[in-house]
Coordinates of C-alpha atoms and ligand atoms in Angstrom, one line a residue:
X1022 CA 11.0 22.7 7.0
X1023 CA 12.8 24.0 10.0
X1024 CA 14.9 21.6 12.0
X1025 CA 13.9 21.2 15.7
X1026 CA 15.4 18.2 17.4
X1027 CA 18.1 19.1 19.4
X1028 CA 17.2 22.6 19.1
X1029 CA 14.9 23.1 22.3
X1030 CA 14.3 24.4 24.8
X1031 CA 17.3 27.0 24.9
X1032 CA 19.8 27.0 28.1
X1033 CA 17.5 29.0 29.6
X1034 CA 14.8 26.0 29.1
X1035 CA 12.4 27.8 27.2
X1036 CA 10.5 26.5 23.9
X1037 CA 10.6 29.8 22.3
X1038 CA 8.2 32.0 24.4
X1039 CA 7.2 29.2 26.7
X1040 CA 8.6 26.9 29.6
X1041 CA 11.2 28.6 32.4
X1042 CA 11.3 28.6 35.8
X1043 CA 9.1 30.2 37.7
X1044 CA 10.1 29.7 40.7
X1045 CA 11.3 31.1 44.3
X1046 CA 14.6 31.1 45.4
X1047 CA 14.9 27.5 46.9
X1048 CA 13.1 26.2 44.2
X1049 CA 15.6 27.0 42.2
X1050 CA 18.4 25.6 44.1
X1051 CA 16.8 22.2 44.2
X1052 CA 16.3 22.6 40.2
X1053 CA 20.0 23.9 39.1
X1054 CA 21.0 21.2 41.6
X1055 CA 18.4 18.7 39.3
X1056 CA 19.9 20.2 35.9
X1057 CA 23.3 19.4 36.8
X1058 CA 22.7 16.3 37.2
X1059 CA 20.7 15.4 34.3
X1060 CA 22.7 17.1 32.1
X1061 CA 26.1 15.3 33.3
X1062 CA 24.3 11.9 33.7
X1063 CA 22.3 12.3 29.4
X1064 CA 25.8 12.9 28.4
X1065 CA 27.7 10.0 30.5
X1066 CA 27.6 6.3 28.2
X1067 CA 27.7 4.1 31.4
X1068 CA 24.2 6.1 33.2
X1069 CA 22.1 5.6 29.8
X1070 CA 23.2 1.9 29.8
X1071 CA 22.0 1.5 32.7
X1072 CA 18.5 3.5 31.8
X1073 CA 18.4 0.6 28.4
X1074 CA 18.9 -1.7 30.7
X1075 CA 16.4 -1.9 32.8
X1076 CA 13.5 -0.6 30.6
X1077 CA 15.1 -3.5 28.5
X1078 CA 14.7 -6.1 32.4
X1079 CA 12.5 -4.0 34.1
X1080 CA 9.4 -2.4 32.2
X1081 CA 10.1 -5.1 29.4
X1082 CA 11.1 -3.3 26.6
X1083 CA 11.3 -2.6 23.4
X1084 CA 7.3 -2.8 23.2
X1085 CA 5.8 -4.4 19.6
X1086 CA 4.9 -2.3 17.3
X1087 CA 1.3 -3.5 15.9
X1088 CA -0.7 -4.1 12.5
X1089 CA -4.1 -3.4 13.2
X1090 CA -5.7 -5.2 10.9
X1091 CA -9.0 -5.3 12.0
X1092 CA -10.2 -2.1 12.4
X1093 CA -8.2 -0.2 9.8
X1094 CA -10.6 -2.9 7.2
X1095 CA -13.7 -1.7 9.8
X1096 CA -12.7 2.3 9.2
X1097 CA -12.1 1.5 6.1
X1098 CA -9.5 3.6 4.7
X1099 CA -5.9 4.3 5.8
X1100 CA -4.1 1.3 8.0
X1101 CA -3.4 1.7 11.7
X1102 CA -0.5 0.8 13.8
X1103 CA 0.2 1.0 17.5
X1104 CA 2.7 1.1 19.5
X1105 CA 1.9 -0.8 22.7
X1106 CA 2.9 0.9 25.4
X1107 CA 0.7 -0.9 27.6
X1108 CA 2.2 -3.4 27.3
X1109 CA 5.3 -2.5 29.7
X1110 CA 5.2 -3.0 33.0
X1111 CA 2.7 -1.6 35.4
X1112 CA 0.8 -1.3 31.3
X1113 CA 1.3 2.2 31.0
X1114 CA 4.1 4.6 29.2
X1115 CA 5.0 6.1 32.9
X1116 CA 7.5 3.3 33.6
X1117 CA 10.1 5.0 31.4
X1118 CA 10.3 8.5 32.3
X1119 CA 10.0 7.2 37.0
X1120 CA 12.7 4.6 36.2
X1121 CA 15.0 7.0 34.0
X1122 CA 14.3 9.5 37.0
X1123 CA 14.7 6.9 39.4
X1124 CA 18.3 6.4 38.4
X1125 CA 19.2 9.8 38.0
X1126 CA 17.7 10.6 42.3
X1127 CA 19.8 7.7 42.7
X1128 CA 22.8 9.1 40.9
X1129 CA 22.9 12.5 43.0
X1130 CA 22.7 10.4 46.5
X1131 CA 19.0 11.0 47.3
X1132 CA 17.8 8.3 49.7
X1133 CA 13.6 10.0 49.7
X1134 CA 11.3 10.7 46.6
X1135 CA 8.1 12.7 46.1
X1136 CA 5.6 12.6 43.5
X1137 CA 2.5 14.7 42.9
X1138 CA -0.9 12.4 41.5
X1139 CA -4.2 13.1 40.2
X1140 CA -6.1 9.9 39.3
X1141 CA -3.1 8.4 40.8
X1142 CA -0.6 6.7 37.7
X1143 CA 2.3 8.6 38.0
X1144 CA 1.9 7.8 42.0
X1145 CA 2.0 3.9 41.5
X1146 CA 4.6 4.3 38.8
X1147 CA 6.5 5.9 41.5
X1148 CA 6.2 3.7 44.1
X1149 CA 6.7 1.2 42.6
X1150 CA 10.5 2.4 41.7
X1151 CA 11.0 3.6 45.1
X1152 CA 10.6 0.7 46.5
X1153 CA 12.7 -1.0 43.1
X1154 CA 15.2 0.6 44.8
X1155 CA 14.5 1.0 48.1
X1156 CA 13.0 4.8 48.6
X1157 CA 11.8 6.3 50.9
X1158 CA 8.5 7.5 49.2
X1159 CA 5.0 9.6 49.9
X1160 CA 3.3 11.0 47.0
X1161 CA 0.5 13.6 47.1
X1162 CA -3.0 13.1 46.2
X1163 CA -5.4 16.0 46.7
X1164 CA -8.5 14.7 48.9
X1165 CA -11.0 14.1 46.1
X1166 CA -8.6 12.2 43.7
X1167 CA -8.2 9.6 46.8
X1168 CA -11.9 9.4 47.1
X1169 CA -12.4 9.0 43.4
X1170 CA -9.4 6.9 43.2
X1171 CA -9.3 3.8 45.9
X1172 CA -8.0 1.2 43.8
X1173 CA -4.6 2.8 43.2
X1174 CA -4.3 4.2 46.7
X1175 CA -4.3 0.9 47.7
X1176 CA -1.7 0.0 45.5
X1177 CA 0.5 2.7 46.2
X1178 CA 0.3 1.5 49.6
X1179 CA 1.3 -1.8 48.6
X1180 CA 4.2 -0.9 47.5
X1181 CA 5.2 1.4 50.3
X1182 CA 4.4 4.9 49.6
X1183 CA 2.8 7.0 51.9
X1184 CA -0.1 8.5 50.8
X1185 CA -0.1 12.6 51.5
X1186 CA -4.0 14.1 50.7
X1187 CA -4.1 17.9 50.3
X1188 CA -7.2 19.2 51.1
X1189 CA -6.7 22.9 49.7
X1190 CA -7.8 24.5 46.1
X1191 CA -10.8 22.1 44.5
X1192 CA -7.6 19.0 46.0
X1193 CA -6.7 17.7 42.6
X1194 CA -4.0 17.2 40.9
X1195 CA -3.1 21.0 40.5
X1196 CA -3.4 21.4 44.4
X1197 CA -1.2 18.6 44.4
X1198 CA 1.3 19.2 42.7
X1199 CA 1.8 23.0 44.3
X1200 CA 1.7 21.4 47.4
X1201 CA 4.8 19.2 46.2
X1202 CA 6.7 21.9 45.5
X1203 CA 6.6 23.8 48.3
X1204 CA 7.3 19.8 50.5
X1205 CA 10.4 19.7 48.4
X1206 CA 11.6 23.5 48.7
X1207 CA 11.8 22.0 52.2
X1208 CA 13.2 18.7 51.6
X1209 CA 15.2 19.1 48.8
X1210 CA 19.2 18.2 50.6
X1211 CA 18.1 14.1 50.3
X1212 CA 14.8 14.2 48.6
X1213 CA 14.2 13.9 44.8
X1214 CA 10.8 15.2 43.4
X1215 CA 10.0 13.1 39.9
X1216 CA 7.4 14.2 38.1
X1217 CA 4.8 12.8 35.9
X1218 CA 4.0 14.4 33.3
X1219 CA 6.7 17.0 30.0
X1220 CA 5.7 19.8 32.8
X1221 CA 6.5 22.1 35.4
X1222 CA 10.1 24.0 35.8
X1223 CA 13.3 24.1 34.1
X1224 CA 14.9 20.9 33.2
X1225 CA 12.0 18.5 33.9
X1226 CA 10.2 19.6 30.5
X1227 CA 12.8 18.2 28.8
X1228 CA 14.4 15.3 30.4
X1229 CA 10.8 13.8 30.7
X1230 CA 10.3 13.7 26.8
X1231 CA 14.6 12.2 27.1
X1232 CA 13.2 9.6 29.5
X1233 CA 9.7 9.0 27.4
X1234 CA 11.5 9.0 23.5
X1235 CA 12.4 5.8 23.2
X1236 CA 8.8 5.2 22.5
X1237 CA 9.8 6.8 19.3
X1238 CA 13.0 6.1 18.7
X1239 CA 12.3 2.5 18.6
X1240 CA 8.6 2.9 16.6
X1241 CA 10.8 4.9 14.0
X1242 CA 12.7 2.0 13.9
X1243 CA 10.5 -0.6 13.9
X1244 CA 8.5 0.8 11.8
X1245 CA 10.8 1.5 8.4
X1246 CA 11.9 -2.7 9.3
X1247 CA 8.2 -3.4 9.0
X1248 CA 7.2 -1.2 6.1
X1249 CA 10.3 0.9 4.3
X1250 CA 8.8 4.1 4.7
X1251 CA 8.6 6.4 7.7
X1252 CA 4.5 6.7 8.6
X1253 CA 2.3 9.5 7.1
X1254 CA 0.3 11.0 10.5
X1255 CA 1.4 9.9 14.3
X1256 CA -1.1 9.9 17.3
X1257 CA -0.9 10.7 20.3
X1258 CA -2.9 11.4 23.0
X1259 CA -2.7 14.7 25.7
X1260 CA -2.6 15.0 29.1
X1261 CA 0.5 16.5 30.3
X1262 CA 1.8 15.2 26.7
X1263 CA 4.8 13.2 28.1
X1264 CA 3.6 10.4 25.9
X1265 CA 2.8 12.9 22.7
X1266 CA 6.2 13.9 22.8
X1267 CA 7.6 10.5 23.7
X1268 CA 6.5 9.2 20.6
X1269 CA 6.4 12.6 18.1
X1270 CA 10.0 13.7 19.4
X1271 CA 11.8 11.6 17.0
X1272 CA 9.9 12.3 13.7
X1273 CA 10.0 16.2 14.1
X1274 CA 12.2 16.3 11.3
X1275 CA 10.6 14.0 9.2
X1276 CA 8.0 14.6 6.9
X1277 CA 5.1 13.1 9.2
X1278 CA 2.4 14.7 9.7
X1279 CA 1.0 15.0 13.6
X1280 CA -2.4 14.8 16.3
X1281 CA -2.6 15.3 19.5
X1282 CA -6.1 14.6 20.6
X1283 CA -6.8 16.4 23.5
X1284 CA -9.6 15.6 26.4
X1285 CA -12.8 17.2 24.6
X1286 CA -15.4 15.7 27.8
X1287 CA -18.6 16.9 26.9
X1288 CA -17.2 19.2 24.1
X1289 CA -15.3 21.7 23.9
X1290 CA -17.8 24.3 24.3
X1291 CA -19.1 23.6 26.8
X1292 CA -16.6 24.0 30.6
X1293 CA -16.5 20.1 30.7
X1294 CA -13.5 19.8 29.1
X1295 CA -10.1 19.3 29.3
X1296 CA -8.0 21.0 26.1
X1297 CA -5.8 23.6 27.4
X1298 CA -4.8 23.7 23.3
X1299 CA -7.7 24.8 22.3
X1300 CA -9.4 25.8 24.9
X1301 CA -7.0 27.9 26.7
X1302 CA -4.7 30.4 26.7
X1303 CA -0.9 31.2 27.8
X1304 CA -0.2 31.7 31.2
X1305 CA 1.7 30.9 34.4
X1306 CA 1.2 27.3 36.5
X1307 CA 3.3 24.5 38.0
X1308 CA 6.6 27.5 37.8
X1309 CA 6.4 27.2 33.4
X1310 CA 4.5 29.2 30.8
X1311 CA 2.5 27.5 28.6
X1312 CA -1.2 27.3 27.4
X1313 CA -4.4 26.3 30.9
X1314 CA -7.8 26.9 31.3
X1315 CA -8.5 29.7 33.2
X1316 CA -10.7 32.8 34.0
X1317 CA -9.7 36.1 31.9
X1318 CA -9.1 37.3 35.0
X1319 CA -6.3 34.5 35.8
X1320 CA -8.2 31.5 37.8
X1321 CA -7.3 28.2 36.7
X1322 CA -10.3 26.1 36.1
X1323 CA -11.4 23.5 37.0
X1324 CA -10.2 20.2 33.7
X1325 CA -13.1 17.8 33.7
X1326 CA -12.5 14.3 31.4
X1327 CA -14.3 10.8 30.7
X1328 CA -10.6 10.2 31.3
X1329 CA -9.0 10.8 34.8
X1330 CA -5.3 11.0 33.4
X1331 CA -6.3 13.5 30.7
X1332 CA -7.6 15.9 33.1
X1333 CA -5.1 18.4 34.2
X1334 CA -5.7 22.5 33.2
X1335 CA -2.0 23.0 32.0
X1336 CA -0.1 21.1 29.1
X1337 CA 3.9 20.8 28.7
X1338 CA 5.5 23.7 27.1
X1339 CA 7.3 21.9 24.4
X1340 CA 3.8 21.3 23.3
X1341 CA 2.7 25.5 23.3
X1342 CA 5.1 26.2 21.0
X1343 CA 4.7 22.8 18.6
X1344 CA 0.8 24.3 18.1
X1345 CA 2.2 27.5 17.6
X1346 CA 4.7 26.8 15.4
X1347 CA 1.4 24.0 13.4
X1348 CA 4.3 21.9 14.0
X1349 CA 1.3 19.6 16.1
X1350 CA -1.9 19.7 14.9
X1351 CA -4.2 19.5 18.9
X1352 CA -7.8 17.9 18.4
X1353 CA -10.5 17.5 21.0
X1354 CA -11.8 14.1 21.4
X1355 CA -15.0 13.9 23.3
X1356 CA -15.8 11.5 26.4
X1357 CA -18.5 9.7 24.0
X1358 CA -15.8 9.4 20.6
X1359 CA -13.6 8.1 22.9
X1360 CA -15.6 5.3 24.3
X1361 CA -16.8 4.1 20.9
X1362 CA -13.1 3.7 20.1
X1363 CA -12.6 1.8 23.3
X1364 CA -15.4 0.2 22.9
X1365 CA -14.2 -0.7 19.1
X1366 CA -10.3 -2.2 19.8
X1367 CA -12.0 -4.8 22.0
X1368 CA -13.8 -6.0 19.3
X1369 CA -11.7 -5.5 16.5
X1370 CA -8.3 -6.1 17.6
X1371 CA -8.6 -8.2 21.0
X1372 CA -6.8 -5.0 23.4
X1373 CA -8.7 -3.0 26.4
X1374 CA -7.1 0.7 26.0
X1375 CA -6.6 2.8 28.2
X1376 CA -9.3 5.3 28.9
X1377 CA -6.6 7.7 27.9
X1378 CA -5.0 6.3 24.5
X1379 CA -8.8 5.4 24.0
X1380 CA -8.4 9.8 23.1
X1381 CA -5.9 8.8 20.7
X1382 CA -7.5 6.1 18.9
X1383 CA -10.3 8.0 18.1
X1384 CA -8.6 10.8 16.8
X1385 CA -6.7 8.4 14.1
X1386 CA -9.8 6.6 13.5
X1387 CA -11.5 9.9 12.2
X1388 CA -8.3 10.1 9.9
X1389 CA -8.1 6.8 9.1
X1390 CA -11.8 6.8 7.2
X1391 CA -10.9 10.5 4.9
X1392 CA -7.1 8.6 4.0
X1393 CA -6.6 6.0 0.6
X1394 CA -5.5 2.5 2.2
X1395 CA -2.2 3.4 1.1
X1396 CA -1.5 6.0 3.9
X1397 CA 0.1 4.5 7.6
X1398 CA -1.2 5.8 11.0
X1399 CA 0.4 4.6 13.7
X1400 CA -0.9 5.6 17.0
X1401 CA 0.2 5.7 20.8
X1402 CA -1.8 3.1 23.1
X1403 CA 0.1 5.4 25.7
X1404 CA -1.7 1.9 28.6
X1405 CA -4.1 -1.2 29.3
X1406 CA -7.7 -0.3 30.2
X1407 CA -7.6 -3.0 32.6
X1408 CA -8.2 0.4 36.2
X1409 CA -10.9 1.8 33.5
X1410 CA -13.1 -1.3 33.4
X1411 CA -15.9 -0.3 36.5
X1412 CA -15.4 3.4 35.3
X1413 CA -16.6 2.7 31.2
X1414 CA -19.4 -0.3 32.4
X1415 CA -20.6 2.8 34.3
X1416 CA -20.2 5.2 31.4
X1417 CA -22.1 3.2 29.4
X1418 CA -25.0 2.2 32.1
X1419 CA -25.8 6.1 32.6
X1420 CA -25.3 6.7 28.8
X1421 CA -27.2 4.0 27.0
X1422 CA -24.6 3.0 24.9
X1423 CA -24.0 -0.6 23.8
Ligands
PLP1085 C1 -0.8 9.2 31.9 C2 -1.4 9.1 31.0 C3 -1.9 9.3 30.0 C4 -1.3 11.2 29.8 O1 -0.3 11.9 30.3 P1 0.9 12.3 28.6 O2 2.0 13.0 30.1 O3 -0.3 13.6 28.6 O4 1.1 10.7 28.3 C5 -2.2 9.3 29.3 N1 -2.1 7.5 29.0 C6 -1.7 6.8 30.5 C7 -2.2 5.5 29.8 C8 -1.7 7.6 31.1 O5 -1.6 6.8 31.9

């Protein structure tokens, strides 16, 4: 097997043909500053020690590795293990990345941070560390998303952030990210742009992966300690792909299979899904080449999923490479399958998962049934589901679910 750890991106920020830095001159200089600061920081033991200390004391790491005994027995096959990112401060893996970028912004002497957000989860995470570090914080959010995600808008405001409505395009996440990039090109002198997933121009896909790999590093050591061997299969959901890259990366050179669960919405054979790898094609978005949901003319399609955190019309460029290399298998999980998995985890384990994470669970359950009890499947439980209760309840009523 070809070694992958430490091979990508190359010096120009490419993951094979994907990634790169397709931006204008002013953004280019801001990105070069971030790249230089990041490369110096990651080789500075004092910086990495402060990152680990803040993950421990503020974010609540390490998170547990938990065997889902009753759910495994119900599935009737392989044993399911959960990496409990839902136990972190703010309830999802996003905190790992914003702690890292917040420390980097402070190291660079920036006083203000900006972020894009769709469902509001990354906006809340960024507002959280902005309060902690004393940064001024602006979060760009589509006007349509502001309407749909009122509780998260309220959270960001309570944390002291200003939510900036974006009305271009479809007034959703891709437009918010375009607007954040545009704003940053005029404000990078004193402002740091905190990107929420492994997408966007170099160095973000690499940097966010390196902040999130703590998930896989911990899980690998915990699994070896508990089982004396590695898991047979890893499963994570893929929106932009940060929790999946975080789990997968430290295992890339191990003989473990991997599945990335994309949101298939109403089905991959309908226009209502968010599966950029299973149902998209390569193109350029937000400064990088990757797989996108687009028409033959390159018009970006709006993504659709029951889970707001997965409906991004692109995917991180490293996933595009892993897809082409067939190192990771990407599969669609429909809304119906995700809600069924959501209910099973509630009923069999007493854990209410995020709808995003329920996509990973559904893909893992499908596999568990096909495999013998001697096999182990490690699922990244990327977040908790309290935020989804109203939405799931309404969905179940409308669809006559039990
Ligand atoms: C935002 C979010 C995701 C999707 O983002 P990735 O970058 O693909 O990880 C998944 N799970 C939860 C709980 C989220 O909040």
